[in-house]
């Protein structure tokens, strides 16, 4: 059974139904050997500003995530393979050749599946908690508990119609309140019943498929609860059943956390607009009060931007010797505010935040929730950037806290809190004029804010896009998202894959953390049309960029809306079309759910990072191929971006030939 070196993979497939230890150990070690180093980032990162900043920090002796990643080497193979179990105190247990089961008797399949489900539950909770805050804010705004206008009036009306609410004699505020109640109830319910959002949004074919497989979720809260329940010691013993709970998490994530959160946000703040901005570090000014917006929940950021535009603060900034207050976006809150309020310059995703701070150009760094690495504090101290946390779920020792209280109490104090933050930024500007600035001179233009509304405005409807897909001007469309991962040269596989796909006439939708390299390297501009194949160029007509930027991470909901509209015009199901989800450099728990949510919809997913499943041949085979029969989709992983791009092209060609399209 345990032939050491001479085994061949095909042969391995036939029998071993328990874990083949030798197999996984070699695979994980080879994977570990492929990990990038800081040196690689300095030499090969596609963004010259990134290479510059990593080198500069190195010279300055300031540590960042690339240093810390290198210091973690060699990475623990048990952890990487997913076969380390710390669920109970009979452990920790690890699967080795001589200990193929944990103390309780759990084997590699069960341990790997349980770990994966717990990570997915974390992702649902993260996006869900953020969505809940927005829903709750919408409710408070609707009921007059907080003085925020409901800006998405048209969205409120369309969602009311979608939910079948009677609109007679009701104000927009009343309807917004009812919508918030529905969204909150669906997310948190304990009593099973139909999910209105799912029924209204998901294609009927999908709903039948999920129902047949018994995967319909009760709601996000319950499915996270049940995932934690099933994975406690001595509970669910069947790894395949654990994977069913994994699927339910994927649906809860997409219906409540993503779609629900997106609906609430559009109702509250209005639909994103198309706008063109400058991007990358070269945009950093030295004569303005510079505030970074970092995180994932844009409520406070929205208020702070409005506040800084008030006469009083414009004057205060001038008196301090600045020409104004400028906002910069790091991560999703920055994107969210950018395409709704304008004039927020996108700089980096969360993983590059230390590089941004090290420019010395930021006076105040405002964070809300998620993607906030504790490592930023040391860098901020070094350059005397004040870090302000605004959310009780996301505090940092060493930061100043200016936020509303837990459970969103005193949200009506938002304007005062925003005043304090802007005042603090101006003060800090005055007191850190002597800090050395290092600003790499790279900046480009980026167009952002694509969604069904803005695209309908451009094309009239999605019919021209569907026609271009059918006639082959567009070979296929990918949704590019996820984050960046230190295992890979920062942003490199994202760029490499997109370069190959554009040449092959594949259109790219993007949003969230993976969209930053696209925005700051010029892909979200019509200037990037020369990167495309002839057919795609013909379709884009020099009017529209080849990479359509949809905004922040939850705008996956908007991207799926466009995929669905194209599918409707094509007369086919989304799952049968040349559509794919591509998250080459995902790293966090939400990244697991995001790709899963797409697979639930029938999109294949593509990655250059392995999930921690290599320790179980059964779970890995199931996830990487075995789900096709159930869901019509599977997960493709290869550390080589060229191979991933080729696989996408081959799969799109196959989908097209199945549809009898050329
Ligand atoms: Fe070990 Fe089982 Fe406890 Fe996990 S649940 S730590 S495998 S005894």
XYZ file of C-alpha atoms and ligand atoms in Angstrom:
670
model
C 0.000 0.000 0.000
C 2.638 2.493 0.965
C 4.997 2.343 -1.967
C 7.344 5.233 -1.429
C 8.626 6.686 -4.624
C 7.599 4.454 -7.481
C 3.849 4.990 -7.352
C 2.169 6.610 -10.279
C -0.862 8.792 -9.789
C -3.235 6.995 -12.126
C -2.575 3.790 -10.353
C -3.199 5.424 -7.008
C -6.751 6.283 -8.020
C -8.158 2.767 -8.084
C -8.084 1.415 -4.588
C -6.762 3.335 -1.590
C -9.943 4.361 0.080
C -8.084 5.412 3.181
C -5.542 8.143 3.211
C -2.327 7.585 1.332
C 0.105 9.305 3.631
C 3.100 9.162 1.305
C 1.144 10.737 -1.491
C 0.009 13.763 0.418
C 3.309 14.398 2.136
C 5.146 14.638 -1.189
C 2.440 16.813 -2.732
C 2.388 19.222 0.194
C 6.170 19.464 0.319
C 6.300 20.238 -3.384
C 3.584 22.842 -2.891
C 5.472 24.395 0.002
C 8.607 24.605 -2.117
C 6.728 26.699 -4.662
C 5.992 29.493 -2.162
C 7.220 32.951 -3.054
C 9.720 34.914 -0.950
C 10.102 38.597 -0.259
C 13.035 38.568 -2.660
C 10.697 37.277 -5.379
C 8.229 40.079 -4.648
C 10.994 42.696 -4.890
C 12.084 41.314 -8.258
C 8.955 40.003 -9.938
C 5.825 41.735 -8.621
C 4.044 43.158 -11.668
C 3.420 46.557 -10.042
C 6.585 48.722 -10.069
C 5.229 50.673 -7.076
C 5.019 47.445 -5.078
C 8.562 46.424 -5.995
C 9.761 49.892 -5.071
C 7.986 49.926 -1.685
C 9.094 46.438 -0.649
C 12.690 47.379 -1.469
C 12.347 50.703 0.358
C 10.934 49.054 3.488
C 13.755 46.552 3.355
C 16.329 49.351 3.242
C 14.562 51.150 6.083
C 14.443 47.970 8.164
C 10.657 48.107 8.459
C 8.976 44.731 8.596
C 5.927 43.731 6.515
C 3.913 40.604 5.757
C 6.519 39.394 3.245
C 9.186 39.303 5.979
C 6.878 37.533 8.367
C 5.856 34.989 5.722
C 9.506 34.152 5.087
C 10.099 33.737 8.826
C 7.267 31.196 8.967
C 9.134 28.932 6.539
C 9.198 25.974 6.369
C 5.430 25.893 6.797
C 3.876 23.085 8.804
C 2.889 20.302 6.401
C 0.096 19.061 8.670
C -1.521 22.472 8.754
C -1.059 22.964 5.020
C -2.618 19.598 4.244
C -5.507 20.192 6.640
C -4.729 17.138 8.792
C -4.038 18.979 12.049
C -7.061 18.783 14.352
C -7.366 21.028 17.401
C -11.091 20.717 17.864
C -10.917 19.047 21.280
C -8.453 18.658 24.111
C -7.779 15.016 23.436
C -5.645 16.537 20.709
C -4.102 18.293 18.992
C -4.005 15.314 16.652
C -2.229 14.979 13.333
C -2.430 12.342 10.664
C 0.817 10.559 9.941
C 1.720 7.180 8.524
C 1.943 5.742 12.015
C -1.101 7.621 13.373
C -3.768 7.499 10.664
C -6.513 8.475 13.132
C -6.911 11.050 15.857
C -7.556 10.016 19.458
C -11.329 10.026 18.873
C -10.900 7.903 15.762
C -11.406 10.657 13.200
C -9.503 9.905 10.004
C -7.908 12.318 7.538
C -11.118 12.671 5.511
C -13.154 13.762 8.509
C -10.467 16.042 9.909
C -9.869 17.790 6.577
C -13.595 18.201 5.906
C -14.262 19.545 9.399
C -11.437 22.071 9.190
C -12.666 23.255 5.816
C -16.226 23.675 7.078
C -15.077 25.637 10.107
C -13.148 27.996 7.846
C -16.184 28.397 5.602
C -18.347 29.133 8.652
C -15.885 31.886 9.572
C -16.281 33.406 6.136
C -20.081 33.370 6.326
C -19.893 35.043 9.731
C -17.486 37.699 8.444
C -19.481 38.762 5.397
C -22.665 38.191 7.368
C -21.687 40.424 10.289
C -20.830 43.154 7.862
C -24.117 42.673 5.999
C -26.012 42.738 9.293
C -24.482 46.094 10.187
C -25.634 47.574 6.910
C -29.112 46.019 7.245
C -29.392 47.320 10.781
C -28.249 50.762 9.658
C -30.875 50.697 6.914
C -33.496 49.795 9.514
C -32.385 52.568 11.850
C -32.308 55.060 8.992
C -35.753 53.942 7.850
C -37.207 54.213 11.335
C -35.591 57.565 12.016
C -33.246 56.275 14.773
C -30.298 57.637 12.881
C -30.232 60.681 10.704
C -29.187 59.107 7.403
C -31.114 59.636 4.170
C -32.296 56.603 2.166
C -30.470 57.384 -1.059
C -31.400 54.294 -3.074
C -35.062 55.120 -3.570
C -35.333 53.276 -6.893
C -33.607 50.262 -5.432
C -36.067 50.233 -2.527
C -38.975 50.219 -4.967
C -37.522 47.436 -7.108
C -36.700 45.258 -4.081
C -40.187 45.863 -2.673
C -41.592 44.587 -5.965
C -39.197 41.639 -5.915
C -40.366 40.660 -2.413
C -44.006 41.245 -3.362
C -44.528 43.951 -0.750
C -47.615 46.074 -1.022
C -46.480 49.631 -1.695
C -49.872 51.289 -1.366
C -49.799 54.379 0.869
C -46.280 53.575 2.063
C -43.322 55.914 2.122
C -39.935 54.847 0.802
C -38.738 54.827 4.412
C -41.488 52.436 5.470
C -40.656 50.096 2.612
C -36.939 50.296 3.376
C -37.746 49.332 6.968
C -39.755 46.330 5.802
C -36.923 45.272 3.472
C -34.393 45.556 6.296
C -36.630 43.406 8.506
C -36.926 40.701 5.847
C -33.173 40.627 5.237
C -32.354 40.512 8.942
C -34.910 37.788 9.594
C -33.691 35.639 6.711
C -30.141 35.913 7.926
C -30.868 35.106 11.546
C -33.838 32.776 11.501
C -33.988 29.525 13.434
C -37.337 28.287 12.122
C -36.946 26.724 8.670
C -38.992 28.176 5.830
C -38.702 29.625 2.367
C -35.934 32.187 1.884
C -37.486 35.077 -0.036
C -34.149 36.375 -1.303
C -33.103 32.979 -2.592
C -36.455 32.382 -4.258
C -36.420 35.781 -5.917
C -32.798 35.731 -7.063
C -31.661 32.168 -7.760
C -32.458 30.593 -11.125
C -35.317 28.042 -10.779
C -33.116 25.258 -12.168
C -30.617 25.905 -9.360
C -33.306 26.001 -6.709
C -34.505 22.550 -7.827
C -30.961 21.192 -7.836
C -30.269 22.453 -4.313
C -33.574 21.190 -3.018
C -32.985 17.735 -4.489
C -29.598 17.593 -2.771
C -31.148 18.820 0.497
C -28.893 21.867 0.571
C -31.370 24.717 1.024
C -30.134 26.793 3.970
C -32.281 27.908 6.905
C -30.251 31.106 7.168
C -26.680 32.242 7.747
C -26.842 32.254 11.531
C -28.269 28.764 11.657
C -25.931 27.257 9.096
C -22.874 28.640 10.890
C -24.322 27.313 14.150
C -24.988 23.927 12.596
C -21.536 23.821 10.992
C -19.922 24.386 14.380
C -22.257 21.835 15.905
C -21.568 19.080 13.394
C -17.835 19.573 13.588
C -17.527 19.330 17.371
C -15.776 16.235 18.677
C -17.868 13.090 18.454
C -20.651 14.569 16.321
C -20.829 14.263 12.518
C -18.675 11.257 11.611
C -19.340 11.160 7.855
C -17.042 13.476 5.897
C -19.446 13.512 2.964
C -22.200 14.870 5.224
C -19.773 17.499 6.495
C -19.366 18.550 2.873
C -23.151 18.938 2.535
C -22.980 21.434 5.368
C -20.152 23.115 3.452
C -22.516 23.564 0.482
C -25.251 24.995 2.716
C -22.743 27.543 3.973
C -22.000 28.479 0.380
C -25.676 29.217 -0.240
C -26.123 31.082 3.044
C -23.063 33.149 2.166
C -24.344 34.091 -1.248
C -28.003 34.695 -0.373
C -27.794 36.471 3.000
C -24.281 37.775 3.414
C -23.663 38.834 -0.156
C -26.976 39.474 -1.917
C -28.737 40.579 1.294
C -25.838 42.844 2.224
C -25.688 44.269 -1.269
C -29.433 44.999 -1.344
C -29.257 46.813 1.999
C -26.261 48.817 0.887
C -27.814 49.879 -2.420
C -31.020 50.893 -0.617
C -29.092 52.947 1.892
C -26.421 54.557 -0.270
C -27.856 54.272 -3.785
C -26.482 52.367 -6.771
C -22.804 52.685 -7.676
C -22.050 55.085 -10.510
C -19.549 54.768 -13.334
C -16.632 57.066 -12.769
C -13.005 57.442 -13.775
C -10.320 57.947 -11.153
C -6.579 57.927 -10.797
C -5.041 54.920 -9.074
C -1.801 53.722 -7.482
C 0.751 55.274 -5.134
C 1.917 58.024 -7.480
C -1.368 59.797 -6.729
C -0.344 60.455 -3.118
C -0.131 64.183 -2.535
C 2.157 65.870 -0.061
C 0.208 69.098 0.445
C -3.173 67.638 1.443
C -4.422 66.082 4.658
C -4.396 62.437 3.613
C -6.895 59.985 5.073
C -6.907 56.290 4.178
C -10.194 54.408 4.267
C -9.534 50.785 5.033
C -11.877 47.901 5.733
C -15.207 46.524 4.597
C -18.137 48.448 6.083
C -18.483 51.898 4.555
C -20.951 53.598 6.949
C -18.437 55.594 8.945
C -16.294 56.273 5.898
C -19.262 57.724 4.040
C -19.953 60.106 6.889
C -16.307 61.108 7.243
C -16.037 61.985 3.547
C -19.148 64.147 3.723
C -17.847 65.844 6.843
C -14.470 66.672 5.322
C -16.234 68.440 2.459
C -17.962 70.872 4.827
C -16.835 74.484 4.719
C -15.706 74.342 8.348
C -13.226 71.549 7.697
C -12.056 72.874 4.348
C -11.094 76.051 6.242
C -9.558 74.124 9.123
C -7.382 72.188 6.671
C -6.301 75.416 4.955
C -5.403 76.996 8.279
C -3.245 73.972 8.995
C -1.325 74.662 5.790
C -2.963 72.041 3.587
C -4.641 72.552 0.225
C -7.500 70.247 1.228
C -8.430 66.806 2.524
C -7.825 63.852 0.219
C -9.179 60.321 0.701
C -7.438 57.133 -0.392
C -8.969 53.674 -0.554
C -7.401 50.532 0.840
C -9.598 47.467 0.509
C -13.341 47.427 0.079
C -14.623 50.406 2.091
C -12.470 52.569 -0.132
C -14.024 51.080 -3.278
C -17.532 51.310 -1.902
C -17.239 55.001 -1.111
C -15.283 55.733 -4.281
C -18.006 54.865 -6.755
C -20.754 56.369 -4.667
C -19.113 59.585 -3.513
C -16.205 59.938 -5.922
C -12.726 61.275 -5.284
C -11.447 58.358 -3.221
C -8.255 57.179 -4.869
C -7.721 53.398 -4.822
C -4.224 52.453 -3.658
C -4.034 48.850 -2.578
C -5.854 45.843 -1.238
C -5.606 45.007 2.459
C -2.536 42.789 2.013
C -0.540 45.718 0.681
C -1.592 48.119 3.444
C 1.813 48.133 5.126
C 3.398 49.228 1.854
C 0.991 52.139 1.616
C 1.659 53.342 5.165
C 5.414 53.152 4.578
C 5.155 55.881 1.938
C 4.887 58.199 4.949
C 2.191 60.109 3.092
C -0.841 59.185 5.194
C -1.862 61.357 8.138
C -4.730 59.264 9.379
C -5.581 55.658 8.689
C -9.184 54.822 9.393
C -10.183 51.176 9.643
C -13.584 49.616 10.182
C -13.778 45.835 9.899
C -11.893 42.956 8.241
C -8.689 42.785 6.269
C -6.990 44.857 8.975
C -3.650 43.203 9.666
C -2.351 43.844 13.199
C 1.058 44.409 11.576
C -0.001 47.854 10.330
C 0.410 49.404 13.791
C 4.202 49.091 13.879
C 4.536 50.599 10.424
C 2.117 53.395 11.330
C 4.080 54.210 14.493
C 7.253 54.412 12.497
C 5.791 57.000 10.094
C 3.615 58.692 12.754
C 0.410 57.895 10.902
C -2.440 57.819 13.397
C -4.553 54.669 13.119
C -8.201 55.113 14.082
C -10.418 52.096 14.596
C -14.146 52.717 14.285
C -15.754 49.371 15.026
C -15.911 47.491 18.339
C -15.458 44.150 16.534
C -12.172 45.331 15.125
C -9.975 47.024 17.735
C -6.177 47.240 17.551
C -3.882 47.811 20.503
C -1.966 51.005 19.769
C -4.753 52.545 17.685
C -7.081 55.361 18.736
C -10.722 54.365 18.820
C -13.408 56.718 17.559
C -16.531 54.689 16.897
C -20.101 53.975 17.777
C -20.754 51.497 20.523
C -21.188 47.782 20.194
C -24.511 46.689 18.725
C -24.668 49.969 16.838
C -25.953 51.880 19.812
C -25.632 55.624 19.482
C -25.352 55.420 15.740
C -26.997 58.821 15.707
C -23.653 60.105 16.966
C -22.081 59.305 13.572
C -21.772 62.992 12.561
C -19.961 63.928 15.803
C -17.643 60.936 15.474
C -16.887 61.895 11.878
C -16.100 65.449 13.043
C -13.627 64.035 15.561
C -11.923 61.884 12.934
C -11.482 64.706 10.416
C -10.255 67.054 13.158
C -7.763 64.431 14.302
C -6.481 64.002 10.727
C -5.913 67.740 10.326
C -4.102 67.932 13.667
C -1.905 65.059 12.704
C -1.120 66.637 9.327
C 0.291 69.672 11.181
C 2.392 67.541 13.494
C 4.056 65.269 11.005
C 5.300 67.577 8.263
C 8.852 66.392 9.010
C 8.115 62.715 8.256
C 9.981 61.572 5.166
C 7.768 60.779 2.160
C 8.654 58.068 -0.321
C 6.159 58.083 -3.169
C 6.826 55.803 -6.152
C 5.865 57.804 -9.256
C 3.322 55.389 -10.714
C -0.250 56.356 -11.448
C -2.846 55.375 -14.037
C -6.491 55.978 -14.857
C -9.154 53.491 -13.877
C -12.809 53.352 -14.691
C -15.003 51.825 -11.982
C -18.662 51.357 -11.097
C -19.944 48.746 -13.573
C -23.257 47.068 -12.776
C -26.491 46.237 -14.554
C -27.709 49.847 -14.310
C -24.598 51.498 -15.681
C -24.198 48.813 -18.358
C -27.826 49.164 -19.439
C -27.122 52.845 -19.709
C -24.231 52.106 -22.068
C -25.685 49.220 -24.102
C -29.422 49.768 -23.710
C -29.717 46.219 -22.356
C -27.521 43.129 -22.116
C -28.558 41.829 -25.537
C -25.473 43.215 -27.368
C -23.205 41.515 -24.840
C -25.097 38.232 -25.163
C -24.862 38.472 -28.974
C -21.132 39.118 -28.819
C -20.789 36.058 -26.606
C -22.798 33.949 -29.027
C -20.984 35.136 -32.161
C -17.582 34.690 -30.535
C -16.399 38.277 -30.283
C -16.364 37.418 -26.604
C -15.147 33.851 -26.084
C -16.236 33.800 -22.463
C -16.391 35.893 -19.311
C -14.604 35.389 -16.021
C -15.319 36.921 -12.670
C -11.964 37.780 -11.112
C -11.902 38.277 -7.367
C -10.346 36.967 -4.170
C -7.383 38.686 -2.558
C -3.655 38.256 -2.783
C -1.648 35.592 -1.004
C 1.973 35.720 0.163
C 2.423 32.183 -1.185
C 2.430 33.845 -4.601
C 4.499 36.766 -5.890
C 2.204 39.660 -4.957
C -0.516 40.052 -7.647
C 1.493 38.121 -10.240
C -0.825 35.230 -11.048
C -3.769 37.624 -11.305
C -1.965 39.688 -13.915
C -0.506 36.691 -15.765
C -3.876 34.971 -16.058
C -5.693 38.096 -17.200
C -3.003 38.841 -19.811
C -3.503 35.435 -21.388
C -7.301 35.548 -21.187
C -7.633 39.004 -22.744
C -5.474 37.902 -25.682
C -7.890 35.027 -26.071
C -10.896 37.349 -26.216
C -12.142 36.599 -22.736
C -13.832 39.510 -20.983
C -13.068 40.134 -17.304
C -15.413 41.268 -14.525
C -13.693 42.140 -11.262
C -14.258 43.564 -7.803
C -12.837 43.388 -4.295
C -9.207 42.902 -3.356
C -8.129 41.201 -6.598
C -9.424 44.192 -8.532
C -6.663 46.443 -7.180
C -3.904 45.184 -9.486
C -6.346 45.605 -12.372
C -7.187 49.182 -11.386
C -3.654 50.312 -10.582
C -1.943 48.648 -13.543
C -4.179 50.184 -16.181
C -6.459 47.245 -17.028
C -9.602 49.208 -16.120
C -8.952 51.726 -18.863
C -9.598 51.833 -22.589
C -5.817 52.213 -22.911
C -5.646 48.486 -22.105
C -7.451 47.528 -25.316
C -4.127 46.634 -26.932
C -3.912 43.760 -24.465
C -6.980 42.136 -26.063
C -7.404 39.776 -28.981
C -8.905 41.218 -32.205
C -12.412 39.925 -31.573
C -12.666 41.371 -28.083
C -11.232 44.664 -29.346
C -13.925 44.774 -32.004
C -16.617 44.298 -29.375
C -15.220 46.907 -26.999
C -14.994 49.469 -29.817
C -12.480 51.589 -27.961
C -15.259 52.812 -25.697
C -15.128 50.536 -22.738
C -12.243 48.872 -20.874
C -11.616 45.127 -21.164
C -11.804 44.701 -17.382
C -15.117 45.799 -15.889
C -14.706 46.969 -12.319
C -17.817 46.246 -10.235
C -16.582 47.670 -6.933
C -16.033 46.020 -3.579
C -16.243 42.381 -2.535
C -20.003 42.130 -1.998
C -20.529 43.517 -5.479
C -20.218 39.918 -6.586
C -23.974 40.279 -6.265
C -23.934 42.901 -9.039
C -21.587 40.809 -11.177
C -23.879 37.794 -10.891
C -26.806 40.047 -11.828
C -25.018 40.869 -15.087
C -24.085 37.227 -15.741
C -27.718 36.347 -15.235
C -29.000 39.045 -17.574
C -26.575 37.893 -20.283
C -27.704 34.297 -19.751
C -31.352 35.338 -20.132
C -30.667 37.022 -23.462
C -28.664 34.027 -24.647
C -31.520 31.676 -23.814
C -29.312 29.385 -21.729
C -28.629 28.658 -18.076
C -25.630 30.434 -16.524
C -24.111 27.052 -15.665
C -23.949 26.033 -19.339
C -22.309 29.220 -20.561
C -18.571 29.987 -20.850
C -18.575 31.753 -17.468
C -16.074 31.142 -14.666
C -15.092 32.322 -11.228
C -11.369 32.985 -10.912
C -9.775 33.723 -7.540
C -6.109 33.008 -8.204
C -4.683 34.393 -4.947
C -7.468 33.970 -2.377
C -6.343 33.659 1.227
C -9.052 34.327 3.808
C -12.060 32.338 4.946
C -14.400 34.497 2.884
C -12.389 33.448 -0.154
C -13.405 29.830 0.419
C -17.081 30.792 0.469
C -16.832 33.139 -2.455
C -15.598 30.474 -4.858
C -18.032 28.005 -3.305
C -20.941 30.393 -3.871
C -20.047 30.519 -7.560
C -19.761 26.742 -7.765
C -23.222 26.459 -6.219
C -24.435 28.560 -9.154
C -22.743 26.135 -11.548
C -19.622 28.183 -12.386
C -16.311 26.305 -12.328
C -13.749 28.003 -10.106
C -10.009 28.426 -10.806
C -7.189 29.055 -8.336
C -3.414 29.154 -7.959
C -3.645 28.476 -4.211
C -4.515 25.079 -2.739
C -7.222 24.762 -0.137
C -6.000 22.820 2.933
C -7.394 19.557 1.585
C -4.323 17.798 0.216
C -4.225 15.558 3.295
C -7.416 13.785 2.251
C -7.535 12.231 -1.154
C -11.288 11.729 -0.818
C -12.090 15.314 0.115
C -9.663 16.726 -2.429
C -10.962 14.565 -5.271
C -14.521 15.412 -4.308
C -13.865 19.142 -4.235
C -11.563 19.295 -7.253
C -13.746 17.152 -9.534
C -16.376 15.090 -7.778
C -18.872 17.919 -7.404
C -19.438 18.125 -11.181
C -22.182 15.493 -11.164
C -23.984 17.194 -8.285
C -23.562 20.884 -9.044
C -22.358 20.977 -12.641
C -19.188 22.675 -11.453
C -15.847 21.930 -9.860
C -12.696 23.519 -8.488
C -9.484 23.761 -10.553
C -6.168 24.370 -8.839
C -2.730 24.792 -10.326
C 0.075 26.929 -8.969
C 1.071 27.752 -12.559
C -1.015 30.697 -13.863
C -0.303 29.705 -17.470
C -1.843 26.277 -16.881
C -4.867 27.804 -15.141
C -5.406 30.208 -18.024
C -5.105 27.366 -20.528
C -7.598 25.318 -18.543
C -10.099 28.191 -18.547
C -9.703 28.596 -22.308
C -10.101 24.852 -22.898
C -13.187 24.710 -20.657
C -14.709 27.718 -22.431
C -14.055 26.109 -25.813
C -15.771 22.979 -24.596
C -18.758 24.927 -23.238
C -19.035 26.743 -26.570
C -18.904 23.554 -28.590
C -21.584 22.005 -26.327
C -23.744 25.006 -27.219
C -22.810 24.638 -30.918
C -21.219 28.106 -30.832
C -18.070 28.695 -32.785
Fe -8.022 14.699 18.069
Fe -10.546 13.928 17.517
Fe -10.105 15.831 19.330
Fe -9.630 16.306 16.739
S -11.614 15.882 17.676
S -8.319 16.895 18.444
S -8.927 14.314 16.020
S -9.462 13.691 19.433
